[in-house]
XYZ file of C-alpha atoms in Angstrom:
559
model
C 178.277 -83.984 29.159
C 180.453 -83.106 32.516
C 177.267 -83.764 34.792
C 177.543 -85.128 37.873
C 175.015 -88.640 38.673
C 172.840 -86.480 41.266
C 171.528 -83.707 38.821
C 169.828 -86.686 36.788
C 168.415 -88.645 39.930
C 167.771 -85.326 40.994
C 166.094 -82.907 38.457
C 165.219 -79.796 39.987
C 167.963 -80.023 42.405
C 170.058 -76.332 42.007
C 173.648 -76.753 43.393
C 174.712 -73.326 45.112
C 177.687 -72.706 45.869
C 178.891 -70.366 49.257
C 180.213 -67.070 48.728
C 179.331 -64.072 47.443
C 177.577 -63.408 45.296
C 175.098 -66.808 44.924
C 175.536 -68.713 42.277
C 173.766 -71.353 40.956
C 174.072 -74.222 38.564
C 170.990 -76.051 36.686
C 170.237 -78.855 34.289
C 167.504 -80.043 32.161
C 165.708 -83.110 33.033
C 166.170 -84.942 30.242
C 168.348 -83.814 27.181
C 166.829 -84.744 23.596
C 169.969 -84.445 21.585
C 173.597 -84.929 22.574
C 175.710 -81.908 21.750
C 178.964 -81.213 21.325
C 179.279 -77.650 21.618
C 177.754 -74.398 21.292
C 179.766 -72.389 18.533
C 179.930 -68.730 18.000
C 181.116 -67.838 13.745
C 180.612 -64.051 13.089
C 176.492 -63.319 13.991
C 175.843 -67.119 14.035
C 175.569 -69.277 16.628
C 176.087 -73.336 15.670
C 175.046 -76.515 17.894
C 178.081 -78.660 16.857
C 176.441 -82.320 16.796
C 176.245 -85.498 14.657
C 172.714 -84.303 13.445
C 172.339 -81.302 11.052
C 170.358 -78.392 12.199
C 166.775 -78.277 11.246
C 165.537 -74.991 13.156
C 166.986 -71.122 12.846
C 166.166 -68.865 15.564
C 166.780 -64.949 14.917
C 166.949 -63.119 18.231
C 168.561 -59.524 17.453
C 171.312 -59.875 15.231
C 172.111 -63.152 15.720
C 171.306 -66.859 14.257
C 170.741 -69.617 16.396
C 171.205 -72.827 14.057
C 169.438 -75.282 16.515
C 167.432 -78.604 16.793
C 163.832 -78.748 16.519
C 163.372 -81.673 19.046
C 165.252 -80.064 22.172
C 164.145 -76.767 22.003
C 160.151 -77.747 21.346
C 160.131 -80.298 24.167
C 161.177 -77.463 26.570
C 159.364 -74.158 25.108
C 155.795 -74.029 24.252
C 155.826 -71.245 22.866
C 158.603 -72.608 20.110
C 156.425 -75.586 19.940
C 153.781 -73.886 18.347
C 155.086 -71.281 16.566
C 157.068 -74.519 14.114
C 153.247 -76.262 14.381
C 152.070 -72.948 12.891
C 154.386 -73.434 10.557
C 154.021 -76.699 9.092
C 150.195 -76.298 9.732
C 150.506 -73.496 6.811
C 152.273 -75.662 4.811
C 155.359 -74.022 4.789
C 158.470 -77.003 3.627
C 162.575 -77.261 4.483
C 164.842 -78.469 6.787
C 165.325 -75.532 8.605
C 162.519 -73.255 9.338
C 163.730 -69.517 10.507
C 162.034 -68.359 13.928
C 162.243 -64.343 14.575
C 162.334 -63.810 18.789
C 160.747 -60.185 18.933
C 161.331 -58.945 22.332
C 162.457 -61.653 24.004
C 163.737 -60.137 27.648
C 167.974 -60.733 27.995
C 168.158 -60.713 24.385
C 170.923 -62.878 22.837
C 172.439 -63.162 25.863
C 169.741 -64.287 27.761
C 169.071 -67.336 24.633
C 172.283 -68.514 25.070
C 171.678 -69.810 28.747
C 168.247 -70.953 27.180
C 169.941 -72.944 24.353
C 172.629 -74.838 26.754
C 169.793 -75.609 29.411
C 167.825 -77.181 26.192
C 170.528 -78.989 25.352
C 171.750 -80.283 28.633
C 174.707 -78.028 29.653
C 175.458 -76.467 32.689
C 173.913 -73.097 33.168
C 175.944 -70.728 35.451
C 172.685 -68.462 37.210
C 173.540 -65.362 38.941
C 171.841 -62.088 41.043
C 172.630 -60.535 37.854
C 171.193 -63.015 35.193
C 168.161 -64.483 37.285
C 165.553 -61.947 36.508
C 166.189 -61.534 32.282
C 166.405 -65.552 32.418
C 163.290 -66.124 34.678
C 161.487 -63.759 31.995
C 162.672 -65.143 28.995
C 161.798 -68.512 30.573
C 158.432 -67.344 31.452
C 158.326 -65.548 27.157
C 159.563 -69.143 25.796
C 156.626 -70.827 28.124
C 159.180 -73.027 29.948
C 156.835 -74.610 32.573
C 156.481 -78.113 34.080
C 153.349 -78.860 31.889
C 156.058 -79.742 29.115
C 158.565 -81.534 31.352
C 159.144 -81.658 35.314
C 162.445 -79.125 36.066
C 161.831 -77.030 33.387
C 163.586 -73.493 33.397
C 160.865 -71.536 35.084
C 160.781 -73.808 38.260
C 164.556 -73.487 38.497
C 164.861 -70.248 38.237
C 162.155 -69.548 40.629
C 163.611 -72.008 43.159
C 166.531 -69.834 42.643
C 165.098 -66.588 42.886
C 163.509 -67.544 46.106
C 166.512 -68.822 47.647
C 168.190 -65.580 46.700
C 165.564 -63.119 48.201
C 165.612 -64.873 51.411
C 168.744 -65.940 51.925
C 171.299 -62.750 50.257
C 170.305 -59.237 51.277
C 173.191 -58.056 48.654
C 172.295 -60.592 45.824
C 168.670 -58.601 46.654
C 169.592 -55.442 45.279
C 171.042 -56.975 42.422
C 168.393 -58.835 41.353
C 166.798 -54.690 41.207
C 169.421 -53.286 39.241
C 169.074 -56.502 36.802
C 165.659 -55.864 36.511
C 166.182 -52.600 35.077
C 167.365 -54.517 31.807
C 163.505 -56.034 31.555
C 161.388 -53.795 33.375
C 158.123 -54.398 32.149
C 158.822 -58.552 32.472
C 159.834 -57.359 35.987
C 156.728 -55.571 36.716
C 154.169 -58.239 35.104
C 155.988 -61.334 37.076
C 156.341 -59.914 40.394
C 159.747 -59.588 40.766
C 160.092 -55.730 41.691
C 156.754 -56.569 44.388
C 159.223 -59.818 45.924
C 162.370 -58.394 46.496
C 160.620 -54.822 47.840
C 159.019 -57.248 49.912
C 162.145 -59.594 50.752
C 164.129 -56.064 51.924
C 161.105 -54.514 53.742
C 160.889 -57.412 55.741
C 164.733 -58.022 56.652
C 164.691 -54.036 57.340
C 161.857 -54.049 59.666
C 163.033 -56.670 62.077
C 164.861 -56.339 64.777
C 168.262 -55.808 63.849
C 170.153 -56.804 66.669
C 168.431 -60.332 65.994
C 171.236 -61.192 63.228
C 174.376 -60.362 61.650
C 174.239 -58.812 58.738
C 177.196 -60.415 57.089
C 176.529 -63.536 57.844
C 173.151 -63.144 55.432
C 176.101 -63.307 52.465
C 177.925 -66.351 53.733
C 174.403 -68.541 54.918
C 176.170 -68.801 58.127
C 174.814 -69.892 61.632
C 173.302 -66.267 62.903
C 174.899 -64.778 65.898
C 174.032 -61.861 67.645
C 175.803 -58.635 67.589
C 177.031 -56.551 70.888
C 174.300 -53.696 71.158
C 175.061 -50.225 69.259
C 176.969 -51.814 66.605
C 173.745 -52.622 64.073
C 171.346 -49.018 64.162
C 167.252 -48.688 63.420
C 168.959 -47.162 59.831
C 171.355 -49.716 59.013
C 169.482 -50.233 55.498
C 169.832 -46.510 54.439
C 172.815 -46.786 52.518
C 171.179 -49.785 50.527
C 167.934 -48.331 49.794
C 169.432 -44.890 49.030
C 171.467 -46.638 45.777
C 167.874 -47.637 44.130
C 166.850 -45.749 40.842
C 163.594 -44.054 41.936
C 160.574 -46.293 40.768
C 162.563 -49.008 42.599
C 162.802 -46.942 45.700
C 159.336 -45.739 45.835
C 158.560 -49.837 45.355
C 161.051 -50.974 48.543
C 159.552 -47.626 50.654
C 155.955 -48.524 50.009
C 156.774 -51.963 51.451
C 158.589 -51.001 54.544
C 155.509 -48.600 54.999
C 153.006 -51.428 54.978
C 155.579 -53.722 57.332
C 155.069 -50.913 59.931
C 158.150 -49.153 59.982
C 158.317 -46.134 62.059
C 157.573 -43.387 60.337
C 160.413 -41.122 60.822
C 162.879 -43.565 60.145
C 160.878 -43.811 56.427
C 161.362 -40.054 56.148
C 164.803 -40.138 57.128
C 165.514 -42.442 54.026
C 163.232 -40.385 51.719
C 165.889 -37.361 52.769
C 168.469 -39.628 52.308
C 168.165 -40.795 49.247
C 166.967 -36.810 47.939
C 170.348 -35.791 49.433
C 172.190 -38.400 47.402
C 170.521 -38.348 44.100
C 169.238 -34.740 43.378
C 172.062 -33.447 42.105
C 172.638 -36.073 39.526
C 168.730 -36.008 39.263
C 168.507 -31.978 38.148
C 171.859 -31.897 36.233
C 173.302 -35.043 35.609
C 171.640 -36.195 32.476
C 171.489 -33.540 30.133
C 174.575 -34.492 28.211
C 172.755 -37.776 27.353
C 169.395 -37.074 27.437
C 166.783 -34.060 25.313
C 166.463 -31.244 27.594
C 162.935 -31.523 27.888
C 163.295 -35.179 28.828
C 165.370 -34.668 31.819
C 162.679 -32.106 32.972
C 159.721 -34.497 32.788
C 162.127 -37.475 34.556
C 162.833 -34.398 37.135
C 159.229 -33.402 37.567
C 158.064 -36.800 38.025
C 161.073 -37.867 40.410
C 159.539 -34.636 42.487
C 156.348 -35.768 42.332
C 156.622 -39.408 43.333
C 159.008 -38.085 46.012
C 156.154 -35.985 47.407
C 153.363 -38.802 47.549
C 155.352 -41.361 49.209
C 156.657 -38.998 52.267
C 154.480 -40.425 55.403
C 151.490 -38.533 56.267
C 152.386 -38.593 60.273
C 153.339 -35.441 61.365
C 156.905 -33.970 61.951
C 157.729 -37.598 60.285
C 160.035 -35.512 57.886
C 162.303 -32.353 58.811
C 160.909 -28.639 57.869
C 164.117 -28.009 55.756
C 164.111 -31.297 53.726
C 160.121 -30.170 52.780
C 161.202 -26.358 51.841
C 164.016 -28.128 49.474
C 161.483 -30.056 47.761
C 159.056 -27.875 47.220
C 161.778 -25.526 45.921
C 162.300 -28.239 43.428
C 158.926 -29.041 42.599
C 158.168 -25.213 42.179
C 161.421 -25.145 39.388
C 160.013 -28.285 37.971
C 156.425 -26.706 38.046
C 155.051 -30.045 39.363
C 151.503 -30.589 40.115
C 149.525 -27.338 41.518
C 147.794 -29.602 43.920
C 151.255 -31.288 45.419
C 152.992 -28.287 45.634
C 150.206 -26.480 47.646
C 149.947 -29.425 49.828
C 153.713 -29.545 50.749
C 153.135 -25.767 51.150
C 150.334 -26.489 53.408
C 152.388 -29.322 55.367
C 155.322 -26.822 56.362
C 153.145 -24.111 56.737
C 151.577 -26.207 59.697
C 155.241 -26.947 61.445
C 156.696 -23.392 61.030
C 155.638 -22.600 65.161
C 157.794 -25.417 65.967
C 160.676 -24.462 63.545
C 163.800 -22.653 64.146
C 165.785 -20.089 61.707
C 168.035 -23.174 60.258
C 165.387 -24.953 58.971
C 164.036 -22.165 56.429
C 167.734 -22.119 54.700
C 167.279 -23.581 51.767
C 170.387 -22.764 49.572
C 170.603 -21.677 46.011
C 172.846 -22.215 43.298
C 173.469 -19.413 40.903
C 175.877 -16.291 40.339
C 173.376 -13.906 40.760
C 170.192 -15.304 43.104
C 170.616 -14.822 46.529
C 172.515 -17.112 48.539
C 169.291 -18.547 50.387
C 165.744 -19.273 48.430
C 163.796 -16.314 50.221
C 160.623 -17.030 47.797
C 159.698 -19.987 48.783
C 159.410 -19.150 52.251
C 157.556 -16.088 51.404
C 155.022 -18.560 49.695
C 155.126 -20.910 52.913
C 154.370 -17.932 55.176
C 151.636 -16.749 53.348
C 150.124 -19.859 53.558
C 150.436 -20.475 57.393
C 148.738 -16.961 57.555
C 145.751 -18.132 55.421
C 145.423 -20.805 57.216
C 145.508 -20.016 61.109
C 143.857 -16.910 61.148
C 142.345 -17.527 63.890
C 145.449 -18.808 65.847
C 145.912 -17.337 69.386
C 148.212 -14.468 69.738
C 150.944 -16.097 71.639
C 151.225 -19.076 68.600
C 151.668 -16.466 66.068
C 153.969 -14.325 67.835
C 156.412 -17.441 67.668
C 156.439 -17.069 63.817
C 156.612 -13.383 64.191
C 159.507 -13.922 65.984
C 161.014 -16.942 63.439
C 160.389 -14.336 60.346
C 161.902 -11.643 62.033
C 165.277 -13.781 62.783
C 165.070 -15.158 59.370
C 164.804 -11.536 57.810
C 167.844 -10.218 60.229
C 170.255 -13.189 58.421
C 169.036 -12.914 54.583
C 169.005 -8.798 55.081
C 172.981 -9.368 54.789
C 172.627 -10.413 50.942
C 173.782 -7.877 48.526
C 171.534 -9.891 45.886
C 168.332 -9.765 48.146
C 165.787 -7.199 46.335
C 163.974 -4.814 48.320
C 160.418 -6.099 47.008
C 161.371 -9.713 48.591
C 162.675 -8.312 51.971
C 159.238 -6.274 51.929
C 157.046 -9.073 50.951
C 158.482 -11.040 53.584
C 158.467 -8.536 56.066
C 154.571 -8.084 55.041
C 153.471 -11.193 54.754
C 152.153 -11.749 58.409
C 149.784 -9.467 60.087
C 150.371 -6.572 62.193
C 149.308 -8.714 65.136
C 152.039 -11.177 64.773
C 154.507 -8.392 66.415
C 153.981 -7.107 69.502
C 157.534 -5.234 69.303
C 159.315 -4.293 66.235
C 162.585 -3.808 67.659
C 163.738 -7.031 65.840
C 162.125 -6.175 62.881
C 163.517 -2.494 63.398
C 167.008 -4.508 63.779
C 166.433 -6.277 60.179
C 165.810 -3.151 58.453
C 169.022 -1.590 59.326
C 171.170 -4.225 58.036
C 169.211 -4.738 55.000
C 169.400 -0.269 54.345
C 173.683 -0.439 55.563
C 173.884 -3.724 52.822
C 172.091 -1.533 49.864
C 173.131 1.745 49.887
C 172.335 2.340 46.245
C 168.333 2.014 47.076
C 166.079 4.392 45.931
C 163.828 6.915 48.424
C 160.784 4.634 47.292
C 162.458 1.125 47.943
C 163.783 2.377 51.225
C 159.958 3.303 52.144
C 159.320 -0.116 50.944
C 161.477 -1.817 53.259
C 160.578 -0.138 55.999
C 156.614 -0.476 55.446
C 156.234 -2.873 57.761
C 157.288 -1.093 61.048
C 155.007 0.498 63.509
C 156.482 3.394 64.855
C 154.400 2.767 68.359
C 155.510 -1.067 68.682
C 159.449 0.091 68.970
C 160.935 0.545 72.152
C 162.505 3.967 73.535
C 165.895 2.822 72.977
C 165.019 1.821 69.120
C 163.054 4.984 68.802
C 166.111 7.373 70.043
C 168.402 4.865 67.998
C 165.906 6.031 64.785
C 166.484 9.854 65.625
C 169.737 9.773 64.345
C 169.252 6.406 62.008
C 170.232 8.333 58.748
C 169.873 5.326 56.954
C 166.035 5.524 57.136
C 164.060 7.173 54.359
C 163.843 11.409 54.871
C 159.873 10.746 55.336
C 159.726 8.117 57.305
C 162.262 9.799 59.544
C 160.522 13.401 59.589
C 156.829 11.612 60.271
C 158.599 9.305 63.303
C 159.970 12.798 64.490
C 157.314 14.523 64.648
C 155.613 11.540 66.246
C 157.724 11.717 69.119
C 157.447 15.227 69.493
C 153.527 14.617 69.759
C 154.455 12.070 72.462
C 156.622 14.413 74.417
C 153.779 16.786 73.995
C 151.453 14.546 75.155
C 153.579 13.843 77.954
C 153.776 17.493 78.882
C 150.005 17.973 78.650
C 149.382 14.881 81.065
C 151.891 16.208 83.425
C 150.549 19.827 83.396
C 147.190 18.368 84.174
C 148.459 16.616 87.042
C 150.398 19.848 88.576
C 146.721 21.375 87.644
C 144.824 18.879 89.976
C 147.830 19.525 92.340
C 147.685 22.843 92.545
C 143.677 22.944 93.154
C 143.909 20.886 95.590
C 146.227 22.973 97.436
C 144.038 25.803 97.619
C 141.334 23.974 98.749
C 143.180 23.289 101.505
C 144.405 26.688 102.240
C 140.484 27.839 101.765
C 139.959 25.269 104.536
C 142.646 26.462 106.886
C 141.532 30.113 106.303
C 138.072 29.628 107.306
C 139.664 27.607 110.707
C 142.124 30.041 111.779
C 142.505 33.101 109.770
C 145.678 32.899 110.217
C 146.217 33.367 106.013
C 146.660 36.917 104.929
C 144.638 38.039 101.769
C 148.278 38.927 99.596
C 149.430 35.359 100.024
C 145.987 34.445 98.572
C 146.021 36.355 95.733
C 149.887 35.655 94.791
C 148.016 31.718 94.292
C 145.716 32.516 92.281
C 148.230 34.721 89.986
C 149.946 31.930 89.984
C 146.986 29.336 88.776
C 145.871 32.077 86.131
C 149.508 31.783 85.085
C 149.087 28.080 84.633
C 146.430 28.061 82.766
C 148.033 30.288 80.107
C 150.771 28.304 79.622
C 148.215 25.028 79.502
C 146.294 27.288 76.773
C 149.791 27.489 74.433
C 150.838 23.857 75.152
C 147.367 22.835 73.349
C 147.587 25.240 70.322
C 151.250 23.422 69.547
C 149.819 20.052 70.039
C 147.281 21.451 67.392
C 149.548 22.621 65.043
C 151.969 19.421 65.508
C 148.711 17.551 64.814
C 148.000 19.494 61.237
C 151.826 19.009 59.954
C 151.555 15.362 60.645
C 148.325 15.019 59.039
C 150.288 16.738 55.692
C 152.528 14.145 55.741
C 150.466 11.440 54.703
């Protein structure tokens, strides 16, 4: 039948030929019937030999008109489903076997029925895994015959996870055709581990082409192979085959940035088609659930060391998982997680960006909802920590304030959501304020008290308090109370001075008492020209404080 001497003296000998991808090329052991060929007529599929068929196998929509003998003495499972058979008494020449579920489908039975039959059977990355299941289905082992089709393929799918880092990732994306099969025979768990393993090692150690030819291993000059060579790889996964490869290279030890660096990686790469590229094939309310649990799994697999995974990535997925309205217990851990890096954050990494005609240009909510949380949850940080975020907030509220689409509620909310203690100067919060009031002209009176709700009219320097004076911008209230404010201070000011001259001025004629009493040398009119002058003091003092009094009552009606 075209096979060469060594295959028979050698029965579970696979030849494999070099190149790419690996290929491989089996025979049975012994072949029961001599065949001609394998003929395809409409839906049928005819064994041309000198012996009529006596055995129908249905797989799909197709007929298999076969031979009892070859395909029992290879496949327990046939075996006993023709005992059954003739056990219930059932008579003819050709019984009729339905294959439900058999994994490759008719396909996948066609390699079956030429192994059975003693052909050549081309394996590939792409046909190993559906064959090695239906193999495993049919009950193909060596308790029937030695170099049966499960210890084949299995040499074969060994050789291929340890030899092909390419044919690897095939072998994945094949699997996708019998997932459960995949699952139940290890297959996903042995090539996560065959890629975990080649991605933790030192990659300097090999080449990685030479892993596609099987050639001697050579070692590359330094800088040309990176720590994240096997991004790009991983990154092309579907996700339950991702979260399989990243849970290996987790327990192989891989640093833990470098797993968070593909977690982004592969978010940046697939989110878009994730959120909006299946709805043309797919019922709305599927594509949610595949989006909500793509979030989800996203989330539990991130490594738990911190600052393993950048603040911005976090803030984009738990924008995502908020849309998707994932699990209340992820979402407020991720909230919690960035919440705890925001003192080491800068302004770029709360821009998350949104996509929509009429939302702002960057997701202000959810860092309102992160900075609520790092204020629940450090309020007993020391002044100086807080005062960083007080200072990140403030920054982040100067660059959003430019958005025409940014309401006034969200600029106040954010502007509100850390304690008065956070600031110890407004000025940049001051600074926000102004850009967000010159932006939105149209506001009301009440949303332009909103905005400015936050400020402290005492935390603002004197330059930002003269620049307020004449700030039209600023609501009529808030502008009349800071005014008369000031005027208090300057009145304050006066007071503090006057009492100073006061003490002055006493002091003065304590001394002149002194020198009178020494020398005499003070006449009486000089003496009582002093003391006009201190009772002339005092009445202005008097007036001072009943203005300070009256200031005091208008700004009291105010409020």
């Amino acid at each position: 039948m075209g096979r060469k001497s060594f295959d028979r003296e050698n029965p579970a000998r696979c030849s494999v030929s070099g190149g790419k991808p690996s290929r491989c090329v089996i025979f049975p052991a012994n072949v029961s019937v001599v065949a001609e060929a394998l003929e395809k007529r409409n839906k049928n599929w005819i064994v041309r030999t000198k012996i009529a068929s006596d055995l129908i196998v249905q797989v799909g929509d197709f007929s298999f008109h076969l031979h009892k003998l070859p395909m029992v003495s290879k496949s327990e499972y046939l075996n006993r489903l023709v005992f059954k058979r003739r056990s219930n008494g059932e008579r003819g020449n050709s019984p009729k076997i339905h294959l439900e579920n058999l994994p490759g489908g008719t396909e996948t039975f066609e390699l079956v029925v030429k192994f059975c039959y003693g052909w050549k059977v081309d394996v590939t990355a792409t046909n190993i895994a559906a064959l090695y299941s239906a193999a495993h289905f049919l009950e193909m082992s060596n308790d029937l015959e030695q170099g049966n089709l499960i210890s084949k393929t299995e040499a074969f799918l060994n050789f291929v996870m340890f030899s092909s880092w390419k044919d690897t990732f095939q072998i994945l994306k094949s699997c996708e055709s019998v997932p459960s099969w995949a699952k139940e025979l290890h297959i996903l768990k042995r090539c996560s581990e065959a890629i975990a393993w080649r991605a933790c090692i030192n990659p300097k150690a090999f080449d990685l082409d030479d892993f596609e030819a099987n050639k001697t291993k050579e070692l590359k000059p330094e800088g040309i192979v990176h720590s994240s060579w096997w991004f790009e790889d991983v990154s092309a996964l579907r996700i339950d085959h991702f979260i399989e490869v990243i849970e290996s290279i987790k327990q192989k030890g891989m640093r833990s940035e470098l797993v968070g660096s593909c977690i982004s990686k592969w978010t940046a790469k697939w989110l878009s088609q994730i959120t909006f590229g299946l709805n043309n094939i797919t019922p709305k309310h599927l594509t949610r659930q595949l989006r909500r649990v793509t979030t989800e799994s996203l989330i539990r697999i991130l490594p738990e060391e911190e600052y393993s995974v950048p603040c911005n990535f976090l803030l984009h997925l738990l924008k995502l998982g908020l849309l998707m309205k994932i699990n209340s217990e992820l979402s407020k851990k991720l909230e919690r997680r960035i919440a705890s890096m925001l003192e080491q954050c800068c302004i770029q990494d709360l821009l998350v960006k949104n996509h929509g005609e009429n939302e702002t240009v960057y997701d202000v909510e959810t860092v309102i909802r992160v900075v609520e949380c790092y204020v629940s949850s450090v309020l007993r940080v020391p002044a100086p920590r807080i005062y960083v975020v007080g200072r990140l907030v403030d920054g982040y509220l100067t660059l959003v304030a430019w958005d025409k689409n940014l309401k006034a509620k969200s600029f106040q909310l954010l502007a509100q959501a850390l304690p008065k203690t956070a600031r110890h100067c407004d000025n940049n919060l001051y600074g926000a304020m102004d850009i967000y009031l010159k932006e939105h002209p149209n506001l009301t009176e009440e949303e332009r008290i909103s905005v400015c709700k936050a400020m402290e009219y005492h935390k603002l320097s004197q330059e930002a308090r003269q620049h307020m004076m004449k700030n039209d911008r600023l609501p009529v209230k808030l502008r009349t109370q800071f005014i008369l404010l000031e005027q208090v201070n300057m009145t304050r000011s006066m007071t503090d001075a006057g009492s100073n001259f006061q003490r002055t001025k006493a002091q003065a004629i304590i001394r002149v008492s002194k020198g009178l009493e020494k020398r005499w040398k003070r006449s009486q009119t000089e003496i009582n020209m002093m003391k006009k002058e201190v009772e002339t003091m005092k009445m202005q003092l008097n007036q001072l404080n009943m203005c300070k009094i009256e200031l005091q009552k208008q700004v009291k009606s105010w409020h």
